[in-house]
């Protein structure tokens, strides 16, 4: 069973690595990272490189395709879109994480289907005739889409359970010790401070070069006043 994980310039690393970590243990799995050209591909921070072992032309019949997202996936890249359309004809599962669903949608694969994406980009799915939903993992036929970034882990585990059974997926979850207890309860727009949500809605996804988290915290602090600044500083100290 070949699992192809697509890479492209400025992809988000966890979008690709989360599913890799959870799908790689599947019995008989052969995971291959693919890109337009084989070789190193930079992530959206510009500081992490993942090597694509094969080019798109070399991977023609994967059983599972995983499309990670990024701050600005190129929905007009015909080389990538044509590859997605071609391999989708024979895949068992076609999946995405975060804004990767925009690439599937741009390829025409999600037309009339339910799908999810990063919360900031859900409305963009409508432009491609997709029915957006804020669910963390969405199954619609053989198409599986995951919401923002970390949800790729959930998607991989859920799909692993569908393929190899609950016990296998539970074993994977146990061995990666996936038992999240985040230090903050701000992982969705429904739970995060309203000012922070509005700041991102107004300004979009921050450029990931350098310390995006620090810049986001500073912007939030400026908008929320001294109290917000103190909270942002505390968050930066915690991450350090």
mmCIF file of C-alpha atoms in Angstrom:
data_model
loop_
_atom_site.group_PDB
_atom_site.id
_atom_site.type_symbol
_atom_site.label_atom_id
_atom_site.label_comp_id
_atom_site.label_asym_id
_atom_site.label_seq_id
_atom_site.Cartn_x
_atom_site.Cartn_y
_atom_site.Cartn_z
ATOM 1 C CA UNK A 1 0.000 0.000 0.000
ATOM 2 C CA UNK A 2 1.682 3.182 -1.204
ATOM 3 C CA UNK A 3 0.974 6.406 0.677
ATOM 4 C CA UNK A 4 2.028 9.550 -1.196
ATOM 5 C CA UNK A 5 2.457 12.738 0.823
ATOM 6 C CA UNK A 6 2.603 15.805 -1.392
ATOM 7 C CA UNK A 7 5.175 18.517 -0.736
ATOM 8 C CA UNK A 8 5.348 21.982 -2.265
ATOM 9 C CA UNK A 9 7.053 25.261 -1.476
ATOM 10 C CA UNK A 10 5.883 26.707 1.876
ATOM 11 C CA UNK A 11 3.847 23.701 3.008
ATOM 12 C CA UNK A 12 3.163 23.461 6.744
ATOM 13 C CA UNK A 13 5.376 20.763 8.248
ATOM 14 C CA UNK A 14 2.962 19.338 10.831
ATOM 15 C CA UNK A 15 0.298 18.977 8.141
ATOM 16 C CA UNK A 16 2.556 16.409 6.473
ATOM 17 C CA UNK A 17 4.344 14.925 9.480
ATOM 18 C CA UNK A 18 1.214 14.259 11.564
ATOM 19 C CA UNK A 19 -0.327 11.919 8.959
ATOM 20 C CA UNK A 20 3.107 10.428 8.248
ATOM 21 C CA UNK A 21 3.517 9.491 11.908
ATOM 22 C CA UNK A 22 0.059 7.943 12.176
ATOM 23 C CA UNK A 23 -0.227 6.234 8.778
ATOM 24 C CA UNK A 24 3.326 4.952 8.407
ATOM 25 C CA UNK A 25 2.734 2.021 10.849
ATOM 26 C CA UNK A 26 -0.068 0.592 8.671
ATOM 27 C CA UNK A 27 0.718 -3.009 7.679
ATOM 28 C CA UNK A 28 2.441 -3.066 4.294
ATOM 29 C CA UNK A 29 2.663 0.718 4.083
ATOM 30 C CA UNK A 30 5.230 2.350 1.828
ATOM 31 C CA UNK A 31 5.268 6.095 2.505
ATOM 32 C CA UNK A 32 6.807 8.344 -0.123
ATOM 33 C CA UNK A 33 7.151 12.113 -0.086
ATOM 34 C CA UNK A 34 6.547 13.545 -3.560
ATOM 35 C CA UNK A 35 6.923 16.962 -5.187
ATOM 36 C CA UNK A 36 7.060 18.411 -8.681
ATOM 37 C CA UNK A 37 10.768 17.612 -8.611
ATOM 38 C CA UNK A 38 12.521 15.192 -6.285
ATOM 39 C CA UNK A 39 14.742 16.885 -3.722
ATOM 40 C CA UNK A 40 14.557 19.236 -0.729
ATOM 41 C CA UNK A 41 11.397 21.289 -0.176
ATOM 42 C CA UNK A 42 11.227 24.188 2.284
ATOM 43 C CA UNK A 43 8.352 24.494 4.706
ATOM 44 C CA UNK A 44 6.444 27.691 5.490
ATOM 45 C CA UNK A 45 8.998 28.838 8.078
ATOM 46 C CA UNK A 46 11.814 28.697 5.549
ATOM 47 C CA UNK A 47 13.956 26.881 8.098
ATOM 48 C CA UNK A 48 12.857 23.247 7.796
ATOM 49 C CA UNK A 49 13.562 21.096 4.756
ATOM 50 C CA UNK A 50 11.837 17.826 3.923
ATOM 51 C CA UNK A 51 13.191 15.713 1.092
ATOM 52 C CA UNK A 52 10.827 14.541 -1.613
ATOM 53 C CA UNK A 53 12.132 11.130 -2.599
ATOM 54 C CA UNK A 54 10.261 11.095 -5.892
ATOM 55 C CA UNK A 55 8.785 13.464 -8.434
ATOM 56 C CA UNK A 56 5.100 13.555 -9.287
ATOM 57 C CA UNK A 57 5.845 11.806 -12.579
ATOM 58 C CA UNK A 58 7.344 8.868 -10.696
ATOM 59 C CA UNK A 59 4.322 8.248 -8.460
ATOM 60 C CA UNK A 60 1.332 7.365 -10.588
ATOM 61 C CA UNK A 61 -0.843 4.939 -8.630
ATOM 62 C CA UNK A 62 -0.675 5.611 -4.872
ATOM 63 C CA UNK A 63 -3.324 3.973 -2.728
ATOM 64 C CA UNK A 64 -3.538 6.966 -0.387
ATOM 65 C CA UNK A 65 -2.760 10.601 -1.122
ATOM 66 C CA UNK A 66 -2.157 13.137 1.636
ATOM 67 C CA UNK A 67 -2.189 16.825 0.698
ATOM 68 C CA UNK A 68 -0.855 19.142 3.423
ATOM 69 C CA UNK A 69 -1.750 22.792 3.625
ATOM 70 C CA UNK A 70 0.226 25.984 3.864
ATOM 71 C CA UNK A 71 -0.353 29.722 4.287
ATOM 72 C CA UNK A 72 -0.951 30.184 0.555
ATOM 73 C CA UNK A 73 -1.231 26.953 -1.449
ATOM 74 C CA UNK A 74 -1.006 27.599 -5.178
ATOM 75 C CA UNK A 75 -4.466 26.635 -6.402
ATOM 76 C CA UNK A 76 -3.418 27.472 -9.964
ATOM 77 C CA UNK A 77 -0.455 25.105 -10.139
ATOM 78 C CA UNK A 78 -1.627 22.916 -12.996
ATOM 79 C CA UNK A 79 1.204 20.407 -12.547
ATOM 80 C CA UNK A 80 -0.001 19.621 -9.043
ATOM 81 C CA UNK A 81 -3.712 19.806 -9.911
ATOM 82 C CA UNK A 82 -3.297 17.517 -12.934
ATOM 83 C CA UNK A 83 -1.374 15.014 -10.799
ATOM 84 C CA UNK A 84 -4.096 15.046 -8.166
ATOM 85 C CA UNK A 85 -6.797 14.439 -10.763
ATOM 86 C CA UNK A 86 -4.799 11.620 -12.348
ATOM 87 C CA UNK A 87 -3.919 9.696 -9.201
ATOM 88 C CA UNK A 88 -7.365 10.250 -7.686
ATOM 89 C CA UNK A 89 -8.803 8.032 -10.391
ATOM 90 C CA UNK A 90 -7.228 4.998 -8.710
ATOM 91 C CA UNK A 91 -6.729 5.995 -5.054
ATOM 92 C CA UNK A 92 -8.522 4.208 -2.257
ATOM 93 C CA UNK A 93 -8.373 7.349 -0.103
ATOM 94 C CA UNK A 94 -7.682 10.945 -1.094
ATOM 95 C CA UNK A 95 -7.005 13.125 1.932
ATOM 96 C CA UNK A 96 -5.932 16.590 2.987
ATOM 97 C CA UNK A 97 -4.947 18.560 6.051
ATOM 98 C CA UNK A 98 -5.683 22.232 6.663
ATOM 99 C CA UNK A 99 -5.648 24.308 3.444
ATOM 100 C CA UNK A 100 -4.649 21.225 1.486
ATOM 101 C CA UNK A 101 -8.381 20.849 0.906
ATOM 102 C CA UNK A 102 -8.212 23.966 -1.271
ATOM 103 C CA UNK A 103 -5.899 22.097 -3.640
ATOM 104 C CA UNK A 104 -8.269 19.139 -3.780
ATOM 105 C CA UNK A 105 -11.140 21.541 -4.360
ATOM 106 C CA UNK A 106 -9.263 23.441 -7.075
ATOM 107 C CA UNK A 107 -8.640 20.118 -8.817
ATOM 108 C CA UNK A 108 -12.407 19.598 -8.871
ATOM 109 C CA UNK A 109 -12.298 16.581 -6.566
ATOM 110 C CA UNK A 110 -14.530 17.968 -3.824
ATOM 111 C CA UNK A 111 -17.270 19.490 -5.955
ATOM 112 C CA UNK A 112 -20.606 19.071 -4.162
ATOM 113 C CA UNK A 113 -18.947 17.333 -1.224
ATOM 114 C CA UNK A 114 -18.604 18.236 2.447
ATOM 115 C CA UNK A 115 -15.103 19.149 3.519
ATOM 116 C CA UNK A 116 -13.180 21.079 6.129
ATOM 117 C CA UNK A 117 -10.068 23.241 6.238
ATOM 118 C CA UNK A 118 -8.317 25.700 8.532
ATOM 119 C CA UNK A 119 -10.980 27.884 10.164
ATOM 120 C CA UNK A 120 -9.677 31.003 8.428
ATOM 121 C CA UNK A 121 -10.149 29.403 4.996
ATOM 122 C CA UNK A 122 -13.478 27.593 5.285
ATOM 123 C CA UNK A 123 -15.344 30.176 3.225
ATOM 124 C CA UNK A 124 -12.835 29.784 0.370
ATOM 125 C CA UNK A 125 -14.052 26.228 -0.142
ATOM 126 C CA UNK A 126 -17.410 27.618 -1.281
ATOM 127 C CA UNK A 127 -15.664 29.213 -4.260
ATOM 128 C CA UNK A 128 -15.001 25.685 -5.565
ATOM 129 C CA UNK A 129 -18.512 24.338 -5.033
ATOM 130 C CA UNK A 130 -17.673 22.633 -1.747
ATOM 131 C CA UNK A 131 -19.936 22.465 1.302
ATOM 132 C CA UNK A 132 -17.659 23.634 4.158
ATOM 133 C CA UNK A 133 -17.982 22.359 7.704
ATOM 134 C CA UNK A 134 -16.038 23.192 10.824
ATOM 135 C CA UNK A 135 -15.726 19.558 11.914
ATOM 136 C CA UNK A 136 -12.216 18.386 12.788
ATOM 137 C CA UNK A 137 -12.216 15.386 10.431
ATOM 138 C CA UNK A 138 -14.717 14.914 7.603
ATOM 139 C CA UNK A 139 -15.337 11.731 5.591
ATOM 140 C CA UNK A 140 -17.277 12.037 2.337
ATOM 141 C CA UNK A 141 -16.909 8.877 0.317
ATOM 142 C CA UNK A 142 -13.208 8.204 -0.154
ATOM 143 C CA UNK A 143 -12.332 11.848 0.522
ATOM 144 C CA UNK A 144 -11.082 12.680 4.000
ATOM 145 C CA UNK A 145 -10.329 16.267 4.976
ATOM 146 C CA UNK A 146 -8.918 17.528 8.250
ATOM 147 C CA UNK A 147 -9.183 20.994 9.775
ATOM 148 C CA UNK A 148 -6.154 23.072 10.764
ATOM 149 C CA UNK A 149 -2.631 21.685 11.189
ATOM 150 C CA UNK A 150 -2.772 19.491 14.328
ATOM 151 C CA UNK A 151 -5.985 17.835 13.152
ATOM 152 C CA UNK A 152 -3.884 15.880 10.654
ATOM 153 C CA UNK A 153 -2.944 13.609 13.559
ATOM 154 C CA UNK A 154 -6.624 12.925 14.233
ATOM 155 C CA UNK A 155 -7.256 12.327 10.552
ATOM 156 C CA UNK A 156 -4.383 9.861 10.316
ATOM 157 C CA UNK A 157 -5.518 7.932 13.373
ATOM 158 C CA UNK A 158 -9.139 7.843 12.208
ATOM 159 C CA UNK A 159 -8.133 6.616 8.760
ATOM 160 C CA UNK A 160 -5.748 4.053 10.260
ATOM 161 C CA UNK A 161 -8.678 2.717 12.286
ATOM 162 C CA UNK A 162 -10.838 2.450 9.168
ATOM 163 C CA UNK A 163 -8.096 0.560 7.340
ATOM 164 C CA UNK A 164 -6.523 -1.644 9.982
ATOM 165 C CA UNK A 165 -9.047 -1.650 12.817
ATOM 166 C CA UNK A 166 -9.522 0.139 16.109
ATOM 167 C CA UNK A 167 -6.909 -1.857 17.991
ATOM 168 C CA UNK A 168 -4.214 -0.944 15.499
ATOM 169 C CA UNK A 169 -5.121 2.755 15.664
ATOM 170 C CA UNK A 170 -5.209 2.644 19.449
ATOM 171 C CA UNK A 171 -1.751 1.063 19.468
ATOM 172 C CA UNK A 172 -0.416 3.846 17.253
ATOM 173 C CA UNK A 173 -2.020 6.470 19.483
ATOM 174 C CA UNK A 174 -0.472 4.872 22.554
ATOM 175 C CA UNK A 175 3.008 4.592 21.069
ATOM 176 C CA UNK A 176 3.070 8.247 19.979
ATOM 177 C CA UNK A 177 1.521 9.079 23.378
ATOM 178 C CA UNK A 178 -1.124 11.214 21.758
ATOM 179 C CA UNK A 179 -3.010 12.324 24.846
ATOM 180 C CA UNK A 180 -3.237 16.087 24.328
ATOM 181 C CA UNK A 181 -3.658 18.303 27.341
ATOM 182 C CA UNK A 182 -2.834 21.766 25.962
ATOM 183 C CA UNK A 183 -1.711 24.463 28.388
ATOM 184 C CA UNK A 184 -4.252 26.871 26.870
ATOM 185 C CA UNK A 185 -7.855 26.386 25.791
ATOM 186 C CA UNK A 186 -7.559 28.556 22.688
ATOM 187 C CA UNK A 187 -7.360 26.008 19.906
ATOM 188 C CA UNK A 188 -10.473 27.083 18.025
ATOM 189 C CA UNK A 189 -12.138 30.394 17.189
ATOM 190 C CA UNK A 190 -14.986 29.435 19.512
ATOM 191 C CA UNK A 191 -12.629 29.115 22.481
ATOM 192 C CA UNK A 192 -9.845 31.638 21.796
ATOM 193 C CA UNK A 193 -9.997 35.247 23.030
ATOM 194 C CA UNK A 194 -12.290 37.198 20.707
ATOM 195 C CA UNK A 195 -9.698 39.914 20.094
ATOM 196 C CA UNK A 196 -7.170 37.333 18.941
ATOM 197 C CA UNK A 197 -9.659 35.730 16.575
ATOM 198 C CA UNK A 198 -10.596 39.098 15.109
ATOM 199 C CA UNK A 199 -6.954 40.050 14.693
ATOM 200 C CA UNK A 200 -6.318 36.952 12.567
ATOM 201 C CA UNK A 201 -9.544 37.430 10.633
ATOM 202 C CA UNK A 202 -8.472 40.989 9.809
ATOM 203 C CA UNK A 203 -4.815 40.261 9.023
ATOM 204 C CA UNK A 204 -4.869 36.676 7.809
ATOM 205 C CA UNK A 205 -2.176 34.089 8.416
ATOM 206 C CA UNK A 206 1.100 35.721 9.550
ATOM 207 C CA UNK A 207 4.252 35.257 7.500
ATOM 208 C CA UNK A 208 5.974 32.256 9.072
ATOM 209 C CA UNK A 209 9.505 33.527 8.557
ATOM 210 C CA UNK A 210 11.155 34.354 11.875
ATOM 211 C CA UNK A 211 8.997 34.203 14.985
ATOM 212 C CA UNK A 212 5.432 34.322 13.772
ATOM 213 C CA UNK A 213 4.149 33.487 17.220
ATOM 214 C CA UNK A 214 5.991 36.444 18.721
ATOM 215 C CA UNK A 215 4.648 38.801 16.058
ATOM 216 C CA UNK A 216 1.126 37.490 16.519
ATOM 217 C CA UNK A 217 1.430 37.914 20.263
ATOM 218 C CA UNK A 218 2.720 41.458 19.850
ATOM 219 C CA UNK A 219 -0.103 42.383 17.501
ATOM 220 C CA UNK A 220 -2.647 40.955 19.899
ATOM 221 C CA UNK A 221 -1.033 42.784 22.792
ATOM 222 C CA UNK A 222 -1.145 46.098 20.942
ATOM 223 C CA UNK A 223 -4.825 45.596 20.192
ATOM 224 C CA UNK A 224 -5.808 44.371 23.625
ATOM 225 C CA UNK A 225 -3.841 46.834 25.738
ATOM 226 C CA UNK A 226 -1.446 46.286 28.587
ATOM 227 C CA UNK A 227 -3.291 43.303 29.987
ATOM 228 C CA UNK A 228 -3.209 41.585 26.601
ATOM 229 C CA UNK A 229 0.486 42.410 26.247
ATOM 230 C CA UNK A 230 1.254 40.762 29.551
ATOM 231 C CA UNK A 231 -0.650 37.639 28.530
ATOM 232 C CA UNK A 232 1.184 37.476 25.180
ATOM 233 C CA UNK A 233 4.528 37.882 26.907
ATOM 234 C CA UNK A 234 3.638 35.067 29.292
ATOM 235 C CA UNK A 235 2.784 32.849 26.339
ATOM 236 C CA UNK A 236 6.117 33.642 24.681
ATOM 237 C CA UNK A 237 7.972 32.775 27.890
ATOM 238 C CA UNK A 238 6.086 29.484 28.107
ATOM 239 C CA UNK A 239 7.020 28.535 24.534
ATOM 240 C CA UNK A 240 10.634 29.386 25.205
#
